[in-house]
Coordinates of C-alpha atoms in Angstrom, one line a residue:
M21 CA 68.7 63.1 45.2
Q22 CA 66.8 66.2 44.7
W23 CA 63.8 64.3 45.6
F24 CA 65.4 63.2 49.1
C25 CA 66.4 66.6 49.9
S26 CA 62.8 67.9 49.2
S27 CA 61.3 65.3 51.5
A28 CA 63.8 65.8 54.2
F29 CA 63.1 69.6 54.1
I30 CA 59.4 68.7 54.3
V31 CA 59.8 66.3 57.4
V32 CA 61.9 69.1 59.0
C33 CA 59.1 71.7 58.4
F34 CA 56.4 69.3 59.8
L35 CA 58.7 68.6 63.0
L36 CA 59.0 72.3 63.9
W37 CA 55.5 72.8 63.2
Q38 CA 54.5 70.1 65.5
A39 CA 56.9 71.6 68.3
L40 CA 55.7 75.2 68.1
R41 CA 52.1 74.2 68.4
H42 CA 52.6 73.6 72.1
F43 CA 54.1 77.0 72.8
P44 CA 51.9 79.8 73.7
S45 CA 51.2 82.7 71.0
F46 CA 52.7 86.0 71.6
S47 CA 49.4 87.5 72.3
E48 CA 48.6 84.8 74.9
F49 CA 51.8 85.3 76.5
S50 CA 51.3 89.0 76.9
N51 CA 47.8 88.5 78.3
K52 CA 48.7 85.8 80.8
H53 CA 52.1 86.9 81.7
L54 CA 53.2 90.4 81.0
T55 CA 49.8 91.7 82.1
H56 CA 50.0 90.0 85.4
R57 CA 53.3 91.2 86.2
W58 CA 52.2 94.6 85.4
E59 CA 49.6 94.4 87.9
T60 CA 51.5 93.0 90.9
V61 CA 54.8 94.6 90.7
V62 CA 55.0 97.7 88.6
P63 CA 52.4 99.9 90.7
S64 CA 54.6 100.2 93.7
A65 CA 57.0 102.0 91.8
I66 CA 54.7 104.4 89.5
V67 CA 52.2 105.1 92.2
P68 CA 51.9 108.8 93.1
P69 CA 52.2 109.3 96.8
I70 CA 49.5 110.5 99.1
L71 CA 49.8 113.9 100.6
V72 CA 49.4 113.9 104.3
T73 CA 49.1 117.0 105.9
V74 CA 48.8 117.4 109.7
F75 CA 47.6 120.4 111.6
Y76 CA 48.7 120.1 115.2
E77 CA 49.9 121.6 118.4
A78 CA 53.3 120.8 120.0
L79 CA 52.0 120.3 123.6
C80 CA 48.6 118.7 122.5
P81 CA 48.4 115.2 123.9
D82 CA 46.3 113.8 121.0
S83 CA 48.8 115.2 118.3
R84 CA 51.6 113.3 120.3
S85 CA 49.6 110.1 120.2
F86 CA 49.0 110.7 116.6
F87 CA 52.6 111.3 115.7
T88 CA 54.1 108.4 117.7
K89 CA 51.4 105.8 117.1
Q90 CA 50.1 106.5 113.6
L91 CA 52.2 109.0 111.5
L92 CA 55.8 107.7 112.1
P93 CA 54.7 104.0 112.0
T94 CA 52.9 104.6 108.6
F95 CA 55.7 106.3 107.2
E96 CA 58.3 103.7 108.1
K97 CA 55.9 101.2 106.5
I98 CA 55.2 103.1 103.1
P99 CA 58.0 105.8 103.0
L100 CA 57.7 106.3 99.2
L101 CA 53.8 106.2 99.0
I102 CA 53.1 109.2 101.4
Q103 CA 54.4 112.8 101.3
I104 CA 53.9 114.5 104.7
N105 CA 53.5 118.3 105.4
L106 CA 53.5 119.4 109.0
V107 CA 51.6 122.5 110.2
P108 CA 52.2 123.4 113.9
Y109 CA 49.6 125.9 114.9
G110 CA 46.2 124.3 115.8
K111 CA 43.9 126.7 117.8
A112 CA 46.5 129.4 118.4
M113 CA 45.9 132.9 117.4
T114 CA 48.2 135.7 115.9
E115 CA 48.2 139.4 116.5
T116 CA 50.4 141.9 114.6
V117 CA 52.4 144.3 117.0
G118 CA 54.1 146.9 115.1
T119 CA 56.4 144.9 112.8
S120 CA 56.4 141.6 114.8
Y121 CA 54.0 139.2 115.9
R122 CA 52.2 138.2 119.2
F123 CA 50.9 134.6 119.5
T124 CA 48.3 132.9 122.0
C125 CA 48.5 129.3 122.0
Q126 CA 45.8 126.9 123.2
H127 CA 48.2 125.5 125.7
G128 CA 49.9 128.7 126.9
P129 CA 53.0 130.7 126.2
L130 CA 55.2 127.3 126.5
E131 CA 53.3 125.8 123.4
C132 CA 53.9 129.0 121.5
R133 CA 57.8 128.4 122.0
A134 CA 57.5 124.7 120.9
N135 CA 55.5 125.5 117.9
K136 CA 58.2 128.0 116.8
I137 CA 60.7 125.5 117.1
H138 CA 58.8 123.0 115.4
A139 CA 58.2 125.5 112.6
C140 CA 61.8 126.4 112.1
A141 CA 62.7 122.6 112.3
I142 CA 60.5 121.8 109.4
A143 CA 61.9 124.8 107.7
K144 CA 65.7 123.8 108.3
V145 CA 65.4 119.9 108.0
T146 CA 64.3 119.1 104.5
Q147 CA 65.2 115.6 104.4
P148 CA 61.6 113.8 105.1
D149 CA 62.7 110.9 107.2
I150 CA 64.9 112.9 109.5
Q151 CA 62.2 115.7 109.7
L152 CA 59.6 113.4 110.8
K153 CA 61.8 111.5 113.3
Y154 CA 63.1 114.8 114.7
I155 CA 59.5 116.2 115.2
T156 CA 58.2 113.0 116.6
C157 CA 61.1 112.9 118.9
M158 CA 60.5 116.4 120.2
I159 CA 56.6 116.1 120.6
S160 CA 57.2 113.0 122.7
D161 CA 58.3 115.0 125.6
N162 CA 57.7 118.8 124.7
M163 CA 57.4 120.3 128.2
N164 CA 60.9 121.9 127.9
P165 CA 61.0 122.7 124.2
E166 CA 64.6 124.0 124.0
K167 CA 66.0 121.1 126.0
I168 CA 64.2 118.3 124.1
G169 CA 64.9 120.3 121.0
E170 CA 68.5 120.0 121.6
E171 CA 68.8 116.4 122.9
C172 CA 66.6 115.3 119.7
A173 CA 68.7 117.2 117.5
Q174 CA 72.0 115.2 118.7
D175 CA 70.2 112.0 118.4
H176 CA 69.0 112.7 114.6
D177 CA 72.2 114.6 113.4
V178 CA 70.2 118.0 113.1
R179 CA 72.0 121.3 113.5
W180 CA 70.4 122.5 116.7
K181 CA 71.9 126.2 116.4
E182 CA 70.1 126.8 113.1
V183 CA 66.8 125.5 114.5
V184 CA 67.1 127.7 117.7
G185 CA 68.4 130.7 116.1
C186 CA 65.3 130.8 113.7
A187 CA 63.1 129.9 116.7
V188 CA 64.0 132.9 118.7
G189 CA 64.1 135.5 115.9
S190 CA 62.0 137.2 113.5
E191 CA 62.2 134.0 110.9
G192 CA 60.4 131.8 113.5
E193 CA 57.6 134.3 114.0
E194 CA 57.1 134.5 110.4
L195 CA 57.0 130.8 109.7
L196 CA 54.6 130.5 112.7
K197 CA 52.4 133.3 111.2
Q198 CA 52.2 131.5 107.8
H199 CA 51.3 128.2 109.4
G200 CA 48.6 130.2 111.3
E201 CA 47.3 131.4 107.7
A202 CA 47.4 127.6 106.5
T203 CA 45.3 126.6 109.3
N204 CA 42.7 129.4 109.1
A205 CA 42.2 128.7 105.6
L206 CA 40.8 125.5 106.2
N207 CA 37.3 124.9 105.2
P208 CA 35.8 123.6 107.4
R209 CA 37.8 125.3 110.3
V210 CA 39.8 123.3 112.6
S211 CA 37.6 121.7 115.3
F212 CA 40.0 119.2 116.8
V213 CA 43.6 119.0 117.1
P214 CA 45.2 117.2 115.1
T215 CA 43.5 117.6 112.0
V216 CA 44.8 115.3 109.4
L217 CA 44.1 115.7 105.4
L218 CA 44.6 113.1 102.9
D219 CA 45.2 114.9 99.4
Q220 CA 43.9 117.8 100.9
S221 CA 40.5 116.1 101.9
Q222 CA 39.3 116.1 105.7
D223 CA 36.9 113.1 105.0
N224 CA 36.9 110.5 107.8
Q225 CA 38.9 112.0 110.5
P226 CA 38.1 109.4 113.0
G227 CA 39.2 106.7 110.7
I228 CA 42.4 108.5 109.8
L229 CA 43.3 109.4 113.6
K230 CA 42.6 105.7 114.5
N231 CA 44.3 103.7 111.7
L232 CA 46.3 106.1 109.2
F233 CA 48.0 103.4 107.4
K234 CA 44.7 101.8 106.5
E235 CA 43.0 104.9 105.5
V236 CA 46.2 105.8 103.2
C237 CA 46.3 102.3 101.6
T238 CA 42.3 102.6 101.0
H239 CA 43.0 106.0 99.1
L240 CA 45.9 104.6 97.1
Q241 CA 43.9 101.7 95.9
E242 CA 40.8 103.6 95.2
Q243 CA 42.2 106.7 93.5
R244 CA 45.4 105.6 92.1
L245 CA 45.8 102.0 91.3
Q246 CA 44.0 99.0 92.2
L247 CA 47.1 97.1 93.4
V248 CA 49.6 98.4 95.9
P249 CA 51.8 95.6 97.1
E250 CA 53.1 97.5 100.2
C251 CA 49.4 97.6 101.4
G252 CA 49.1 93.9 101.6

């Protein structure tokens, strides 16, 4: 009886060994399955966003085109992979007059008013998607800055009184001055409006203005991780 039990135990062990031979080892499973999963799924959750900084003017046709055809569509495709910083000033100039400031804008006084409204909207509307949609709505038809500002505020649930109150007061002047300082600090200086930086780099402006989504994805894949599923 003891011999029979020993023999049965050996047979069971043999059968288990045969069965386990057909399963991959843990190291093989890790290399073939876990690594593959990491490369194709995880990067989208951990990849740091690209900082997209846009130096623009509220009445500039090229700025309008960039917002409506490149910036907003790109944000809607990859909202978690880009961080947007808007700087409305362009080729304006700032003059200190006593305790206030006087601005001269490329497209005239109307643009200075619109730039102040944009500056205040950026300061008051802190939710990234609402801010971008509001600014894009205004820049689409900015020839009457107050009228379009209020209409777009209603469309995007923005508190217009806060924005316009800022724009007509000293706060709006101070914000626009600060945008001017940021614009003038660029090296090289602004020669075309809009000027768009990707992670503080001015490289390849024609490519960025033509296809922002493609350029952002190129930066993500080259500077961050090799695989970014959202970029296709």
